[in-house]
GROMACS .gro file of C-alpha atoms in nm:
model
  331
    1MET     CA    1   5.378  18.188  -4.860
    2LYS     CA    2   5.386  18.567  -4.882
    3LYS     CA    3   5.546  18.594  -4.537
    4TYR     CA    4   5.800  18.334  -4.639
    5ILE     CA    5   5.894  18.532  -4.951
    6LEU     CA    6   5.926  18.856  -4.750
    7GLY     CA    7   6.147  18.677  -4.500
    8ILE     CA    8   6.372  18.548  -4.774
    9PHE     CA    9   6.387  18.896  -4.924
   10ALA     CA   10   6.481  19.054  -4.591
   11ILE     CA   11   6.753  18.800  -4.536
   12ALA     CA   12   6.886  18.865  -4.882
   13VAL     CA   13   6.891  19.242  -4.825
   14ILE     CA   14   7.070  19.204  -4.490
   15SER     CA   15   7.313  18.962  -4.644
   16ALA     CA   16   7.383  19.203  -4.930
   17CYS     CA   17   7.437  19.491  -4.691
   18THR     CA   18   7.664  19.284  -4.472
   19SER     CA   19   7.853  19.170  -4.779
   20GLN     CA   20   7.898  19.530  -4.899
   21GLN     CA   21   8.014  19.642  -4.552
   22ASP     CA   22   8.265  19.358  -4.535
   23LYS     CA   23   8.394  19.436  -4.884
   24ALA     CA   24   8.430  19.804  -4.800
   25MET     CA   25   8.613  19.724  -4.478
   26LYS     CA   26   8.861  19.507  -4.669
   27SER     CA   27   8.889  19.734  -4.973
   28ALA     CA   28   9.165  19.987  -5.042
   29ASP     CA   29   8.951  20.172  -5.297
   30LYS     CA   30   8.883  20.518  -5.157
   31THR     CA   31   8.581  20.578  -5.381
   32PHE     CA   32   8.416  20.247  -5.292
   33ILE     CA   33   8.473  20.293  -4.918
   34LEU     CA   34   8.343  20.651  -4.927
   35LYS     CA   35   8.032  20.550  -5.121
   36ALA     CA   36   7.956  20.267  -4.874
   37ALA     CA   37   8.015  20.500  -4.577
   38ASN     CA   38   7.784  20.769  -4.719
   39GLU     CA   39   7.513  20.512  -4.790
   40ASN     CA   40   7.529  20.388  -4.432
   41PHE     CA   41   7.515  20.749  -4.315
   42ALA     CA   42   7.204  20.815  -4.527
   43LYS     CA   43   7.040  20.502  -4.385
   44LYS     CA   44   7.132  20.618  -4.028
   45LYS     CA   45   7.350  20.314  -3.972
   46TRP     CA   46   7.587  20.517  -3.763
   47LYS     CA   47   7.819  20.242  -3.639
   48ASN     CA   48   7.870  20.100  -3.990
   49ALA     CA   49   7.926  20.448  -4.128
   50LEU     CA   50   8.179  20.529  -3.855
   51ALA     CA   51   8.368  20.204  -3.911
   52LEU     CA   52   8.422  20.309  -4.274
   53TYR     CA   53   8.482  20.680  -4.210
   54ASP     CA   54   8.758  20.580  -3.970
   55ARG     CA   55   8.943  20.419  -4.264
   56LEU     CA   56   8.923  20.727  -4.486
   57PRO     CA   57   9.122  21.019  -4.329
   58ASN     CA   58   9.455  20.910  -4.475
   59LEU     CA   59   9.296  20.814  -4.809
   60VAL     CA   60   9.119  21.147  -4.860
   61ALA     CA   61   9.379  21.378  -4.703
   62GLY     CA   62   9.431  21.685  -4.923
   63THR     CA   63   9.130  21.606  -5.145
   64ASP     CA   64   8.789  21.769  -5.173
   65ASP     CA   65   8.641  21.472  -4.991
   66ALA     CA   66   8.832  21.539  -4.669
   67PRO     CA   67   8.590  21.801  -4.526
   68ASN     CA   68   8.286  21.578  -4.590
   69VAL     CA   69   8.447  21.280  -4.421
   70VAL     CA   70   8.527  21.480  -4.107
   71PHE     CA   71   8.186  21.651  -4.105
   72ASN     CA   72   7.982  21.333  -4.159
   73SER     CA   73   8.194  21.139  -3.914
   74ALA     CA   74   8.128  21.406  -3.651
   75TYR     CA   75   7.753  21.389  -3.712
   76ALA     CA   76   7.756  21.009  -3.704
   77ASN     CA   77   7.927  21.017  -3.364
   78TYR     CA   78   7.678  21.281  -3.248
   79TYR     CA   79   7.378  21.069  -3.348
   80ASP     CA   80   7.545  20.765  -3.195
   81LYS     CA   81   7.573  20.969  -2.871
   82ASN     CA   82   7.952  20.976  -2.871
   83TYR     CA   83   7.933  21.341  -2.771
   84LYS     CA   84   8.288  21.390  -2.654
   85LEU     CA   85   8.439  21.252  -2.976
   86ALA     CA   86   8.182  21.432  -3.191
   87GLY     CA   87   8.255  21.762  -3.020
   88HIS     CA   88   8.625  21.719  -3.085
   89GLN     CA   89   8.561  21.636  -3.453
   90PHE     CA   90   8.329  21.934  -3.508
   91LYS     CA   91   8.582  22.164  -3.344
   92ASN     CA   92   8.860  22.014  -3.554
   93PHE     CA   93   8.650  22.073  -3.868
   94ALA     CA   94   8.600  22.443  -3.784
   95VAL     CA   95   8.974  22.487  -3.728
   96SER     CA   96   9.094  22.275  -4.021
   97PHE     CA   97   8.851  22.414  -4.282
   98PRO     CA   98   8.799  22.782  -4.191
   99GLN     CA   99   8.674  22.871  -4.542
  100ASP     CA  100   8.405  22.603  -4.550
  101ASN     CA  101   8.051  22.748  -4.535
  102ARG     CA  102   7.967  22.489  -4.266
  103LYS     CA  103   8.217  22.632  -4.019
  104GLU     CA  104   7.951  22.809  -3.812
  105GLU     CA  105   7.736  22.496  -3.802
  106ALA     CA  106   8.035  22.291  -3.694
  107SER     CA  107   8.120  22.540  -3.419
  108TYR     CA  108   7.762  22.531  -3.295
  109MET     CA  109   7.748  22.153  -3.306
  110SER     CA  110   8.076  22.135  -3.119
  111ALA     CA  111   7.928  22.346  -2.838
  112LEU     CA  112   7.607  22.140  -2.849
  113CYS     CA  113   7.805  21.817  -2.815
  114TYR     CA  114   7.975  21.947  -2.502
  115TYR     CA  115   7.632  22.050  -2.372
  116ASN     CA  116   7.489  21.702  -2.433
  117GLY     CA  117   7.798  21.546  -2.277
  118SER     CA  118   7.746  21.732  -1.949
  119MET     CA  119   7.717  21.485  -1.661
  120ASP     CA  120   7.437  21.470  -1.403
  121TYR     CA  121   7.475  21.725  -1.122
  122ASN     CA  122   7.581  21.461  -0.867
  123LEU     CA  123   7.876  21.354  -1.085
  124ASP     CA  124   8.198  21.529  -1.183
  125GLN     CA  125   8.114  21.864  -1.345
  126THR     CA  126   8.430  21.918  -1.550
  127SER     CA  127   8.230  21.846  -1.868
  128THR     CA  128   7.968  22.103  -1.763
  129GLU     CA  129   8.225  22.376  -1.710
  130LEU     CA  130   8.382  22.293  -2.048
  131ALA     CA  131   8.040  22.305  -2.215
  132ILE     CA  132   7.970  22.651  -2.071
  133ASN     CA  133   8.303  22.777  -2.207
  134GLU     CA  134   8.231  22.632  -2.553
  135LEU     CA  135   7.882  22.786  -2.565
  136GLN     CA  136   8.015  23.125  -2.455
  137ASP     CA  137   8.286  23.105  -2.722
  138PHE     CA  138   8.020  23.045  -2.990
  139LEU     CA  139   7.815  23.337  -2.858
  140THR     CA  140   8.123  23.559  -2.875
  141ASN     CA  141   8.219  23.448  -3.227
  142TYR     CA  142   7.866  23.448  -3.373
  143PRO     CA  143   7.659  23.701  -3.173
  144ASN     CA  144   7.414  23.762  -3.457
  145SER     CA  145   7.363  23.402  -3.560
  146GLU     CA  146   7.018  23.244  -3.552
  147ARG     CA  147   7.178  22.961  -3.359
  148SER     CA  148   7.283  23.204  -3.083
  149LYS     CA  149   6.924  23.264  -2.977
  150ASN     CA  150   6.907  22.959  -2.750
  151ILE     CA  151   7.270  22.970  -2.632
  152ASN     CA  152   7.198  23.175  -2.320
  153THR     CA  153   6.920  22.934  -2.228
  154LEU     CA  154   7.163  22.642  -2.253
  155ILE     CA  155   7.427  22.828  -2.052
  156ASP     CA  156   7.170  22.908  -1.781
  157GLU     CA  157   7.070  22.544  -1.767
  158LEU     CA  158   7.429  22.428  -1.725
  159SER     CA  159   7.507  22.701  -1.471
  160TYR     CA  160   7.208  22.594  -1.266
  161LYS     CA  161   7.349  22.241  -1.263
  162LEU     CA  162   7.672  22.372  -1.109
  163GLU     CA  163   7.473  22.581  -0.860
  164PHE     CA  164   7.257  22.286  -0.762
  165LYS     CA  165   7.560  22.061  -0.710
  166ALA     CA  166   7.721  22.321  -0.482
  167TYR     CA  167   7.386  22.363  -0.303
  168GLU     CA  168   7.347  21.988  -0.249
  169ASN     CA  169   7.705  21.959  -0.122
  170ALA     CA  170   7.640  22.234   0.132
  171LYS     CA  171   7.318  22.060   0.244
  172GLN     CA  172   7.520  21.753   0.340
  173TYR     CA  173   7.687  21.951   0.621
  174PHE     CA  174   7.343  22.041   0.758
  175LYS     CA  175   7.236  21.676   0.750
  176MET     CA  176   7.552  21.587   0.945
  177ALA     CA  177   7.467  21.858   1.203
  178ASP     CA  178   7.790  22.043   1.122
  179TYR     CA  179   7.619  22.381   1.139
  180LYS     CA  180   7.932  22.594   1.131
  181SER     CA  181   8.046  22.432   0.805
  182THR     CA  182   7.689  22.454   0.669
  183SER     CA  183   7.685  22.830   0.697
  184ALA     CA  184   8.034  22.865   0.547
  185ALA     CA  185   7.952  22.633   0.255
  186PHE     CA  186   7.634  22.821   0.167
  187GLU     CA  187   7.817  23.152   0.186
  188ASN     CA  188   8.058  23.013  -0.076
  189VAL     CA  189   7.763  22.915  -0.298
  190LEU     CA  190   7.627  23.272  -0.283
  191GLU     CA  191   7.971  23.412  -0.356
  192ASP     CA  192   8.025  23.183  -0.656
  193PHE     CA  193   7.668  23.223  -0.789
  194PRO     CA  194   7.544  23.569  -0.685
  195SER     CA  195   7.242  23.548  -0.918
  196THR     CA  196   7.136  23.201  -0.809
  197LYS     CA  197   6.764  23.122  -0.801
  198LEU     CA  198   6.828  22.908  -0.495
  199ARG     CA  199   6.897  23.209  -0.271
  200PRO     CA  200   6.571  23.177  -0.066
  201LYS     CA  201   6.641  22.810   0.014
  202ILE     CA  202   7.004  22.889   0.087
  203TYR     CA  203   6.898  23.165   0.328
  204ASP     CA  204   6.664  22.920   0.498
  205TYR     CA  205   6.943  22.669   0.560
  206MET     CA  206   7.187  22.939   0.672
  207MET     CA  207   6.930  23.082   0.911
  208LYS     CA  208   6.846  22.744   1.063
  209SER     CA  209   7.213  22.643   1.090
  210ARG     CA  210   7.299  22.967   1.273
  211TYR     CA  211   7.003  22.921   1.504
  212LEU     CA  212   7.101  22.563   1.589
  213LEU     CA  213   7.467  22.661   1.626
  214ALA     CA  214   7.365  22.931   1.875
  215GLN     CA  215   7.142  22.690   2.067
  216ASN     CA  216   7.414  22.428   2.099
  217SER     CA  217   7.702  22.669   2.139
  218VAL     CA  218   7.978  22.652   2.399
  219TYR     CA  219   7.951  22.909   2.680
  220ASP     CA  220   8.225  23.143   2.559
  221LEU     CA  221   8.075  23.179   2.208
  222LYS     CA  222   7.706  23.179   2.304
  223ASP     CA  223   7.655  23.556   2.302
  224GLU     CA  224   7.832  23.605   1.970
  225ARG     CA  225   7.641  23.324   1.797
  226ILE     CA  226   7.302  23.436   1.928
  227GLU     CA  227   7.366  23.787   1.792
  228SER     CA  228   7.480  23.646   1.457
  229ALA     CA  229   7.166  23.433   1.427
  230LEU     CA  230   6.940  23.725   1.527
  231SER     CA  231   7.104  23.951   1.271
  232PHE     CA  232   7.051  23.695   0.996
  233THR     CA  233   6.682  23.647   1.077
  234LYS     CA  234   6.637  24.022   1.033
  235GLN     CA  235   6.818  24.005   0.698
  236VAL     CA  236   6.585  23.728   0.578
  237GLU     CA  237   6.278  23.922   0.687
  238LYS     CA  238   6.405  24.225   0.497
  239GLU     CA  239   6.508  24.049   0.174
  240LEU     CA  240   6.226  23.792   0.160
  241PRO     CA  241   5.921  23.969   0.303
  242ASN     CA  242   5.581  23.800   0.309
  243THR     CA  243   5.724  23.456   0.236
  244GLU     CA  244   5.739  23.129   0.424
  245TYR     CA  245   6.103  23.210   0.494
  246SER     CA  246   6.021  23.543   0.662
  247LYS     CA  247   5.767  23.361   0.879
  248THR     CA  248   6.033  23.111   0.980
  249ALA     CA  249   6.270  23.401   1.049
  250LEU     CA  250   6.018  23.565   1.282
  251ASP     CA  251   5.960  23.238   1.469
  252LEU     CA  252   6.333  23.174   1.512
  253ARG     CA  253   6.395  23.535   1.616
  254GLN     CA  254   6.142  23.505   1.897
  255LYS     CA  255   6.306  23.184   2.017
  256LEU     CA  256   6.649  23.347   1.999
  257GLU     CA  257   6.531  23.648   2.200
  258LYS     CA  258   6.409  23.410   2.471
  259GLU     CA  259   6.738  23.218   2.449
  260LYS     CA  260   6.923  23.547   2.490
  261LYS     CA  261   6.727  23.642   2.803
  262ASP     CA  262   6.770  23.296   2.953
  263PHE     CA  263   7.142  23.311   2.886
  264VAL     CA  264   7.168  23.647   3.065
  265VAL     CA  265   7.035  23.474   3.378
  266VAL     CA  266   7.266  23.176   3.329
  267LYS     CA  267   7.557  23.408   3.267
  268LYS     CA  268   7.487  23.604   3.586
  269GLN     CA  269   7.457  23.286   3.792
  270THR     CA  270   7.776  23.152   3.637
  271GLU     CA  271   7.965  23.472   3.710
  272GLU     CA  272   7.844  23.465   4.073
  273ARG     CA  273   7.957  23.104   4.110
  274ILE     CA  274   8.290  23.191   3.954
  275ALA     CA  275   8.328  23.486   4.194
  276VAL     CA  276   8.253  23.264   4.496
  277LEU     CA  277   8.488  22.996   4.371
  278THR     CA  278   8.760  23.253   4.302
  279ALA     CA  279   8.727  23.397   4.653
  280ARG     CA  280   8.739  23.049   4.802
  281GLN     CA  281   9.047  22.962   4.601
  282LYS     CA  282   9.213  23.290   4.705
  283LYS     CA  283   9.136  23.224   5.071
  284MET     CA  284   9.276  22.874   5.044
  285ALA     CA  285   9.580  23.003   4.859
  286ASP     CA  286   9.639  23.267   5.131
  287LYS     CA  287   9.603  23.001   5.400
  288LEU     CA  288   9.848  22.774   5.224
  289ALA     CA  289  10.088  23.063   5.180
  290GLU     CA  290  10.065  23.148   5.552
  291GLN     CA  291  10.113  22.785   5.645
  292SER     CA  292  10.412  22.762   5.415
  293LYS     CA  293  10.554  23.080   5.567
  294THR     CA  294  10.517  22.938   5.921
  295GLU     CA  295  10.679  22.612   5.821
  296GLN     CA  296  10.967  22.801   5.667
  297GLN     CA  297  11.012  23.008   5.982
  298ILE     CA  298  11.027  22.689   6.192
  299LYS     CA  299  11.282  22.542   5.954
  300ASP     CA  300  11.488  22.859   5.969
  301GLN     CA  301  11.473  22.857   6.355
  302VAL     CA  302  11.581  22.495   6.374
  303SER     CA  303  11.862  22.565   6.129
  304ASN     CA  304  11.977  22.868   6.329
  305GLU     CA  305  11.976  22.667   6.654
  306LYS     CA  306  12.183  22.393   6.494
  307GLN     CA  307  12.431  22.650   6.371
  308ALA     CA  308  12.454  22.806   6.723
  309MET     CA  309  12.517  22.470   6.887
  310GLN     CA  310  12.783  22.390   6.629
  311ILE     CA  311  12.954  22.722   6.699
  312GLN     CA  312  12.953  22.648   7.076
  313ARG     CA  313  13.109  22.306   7.020
  314ASP     CA  314  13.375  22.452   6.794
  315SER     CA  315  13.454  22.725   7.052
  316ALA     CA  316  13.485  22.474   7.341
  317ALA     CA  317  13.721  22.259   7.140
  318LEU     CA  318  13.952  22.555   7.082
  319GLN     CA  319  13.966  22.653   7.455
  320THR     CA  320  14.044  22.303   7.597
  321PRO     CA  321  14.433  22.255   7.642
  322PRO     CA  322  14.600  21.939   7.520
  323PRO     CA  323  14.687  21.675   7.791
  324ALA     CA  324  15.039  21.678   7.960
  325ALA     CA  325  15.318  21.457   7.817
  326THR     CA  326  15.382  21.120   7.992
  327PHE     CA  327  15.703  20.922   7.996
  328ARG     CA  328  15.737  20.549   8.042
  329ILE     CA  329  15.995  20.450   8.322
  330GLN     CA  330  16.253  20.204   8.204
  331ARG     CA  331  16.292  19.890   8.413
   0.00000   0.00000   0.00000
């Protein structure tokens, strides 16, 4: 019986609340709507509160209630995880009501909304970059605020997200065995984030990509790429001493030194083969040239003989007299 009574009571309360929400949604009474919205806000019924706050801007414009409506609406959206809209509302509050003693709080909450709205590292990072700008703006405007104490921590967290995305993108080139692009992509990461905590791992990928690029290099670029890889292993040993990365650098350097010696032998053999081939080609070219010269001489001789014979025929024709005239006797 007791459970039955409690159930009836709960239904009645829900029904009353629903009835009040419906009345407020249909009402044109600013005071009634505002009261219902604030009650929903106090009870953390964010969606109901927002539905009513959305009806109030025009009704409270120019009144003392306007700041509260914007401020509460922003918080309701924040708690309802509508961070983008909440951030815009908090920022609008700080701009629209510069004399309100909640301006600093609104500015901080605006930055915090952008921070919470930052996407995962593997997604578009436009929201992250915007959040960093908003947090830096708050730090600039309120350097001595208690709320500024954790701003740098939040900025570092967001910056690391950008670093990690760039790092992961560069890793994809390594996975695809595009070692030239791997090295270039990681160089861009270091240039964009000079203080990155990922530098040791980046060096490791750059070192391995240069080593593999040298190993699989075309003949003409082999020397240059071996030297580049060797130079980088020495840089890693110098900047990251007594680490797993320096050990890897030493191992790769030894392999590269062997590769360099082996290539000297290959290079010498290749140059000898090229020299032999070049000499053979020259000999063949000389032979062909001589043969061509002989053929041309024969052609010239034949042509000269034909010309001489033609001259003789022409001369004989000029020296032969024409035949005597003959007359037919008439019968």
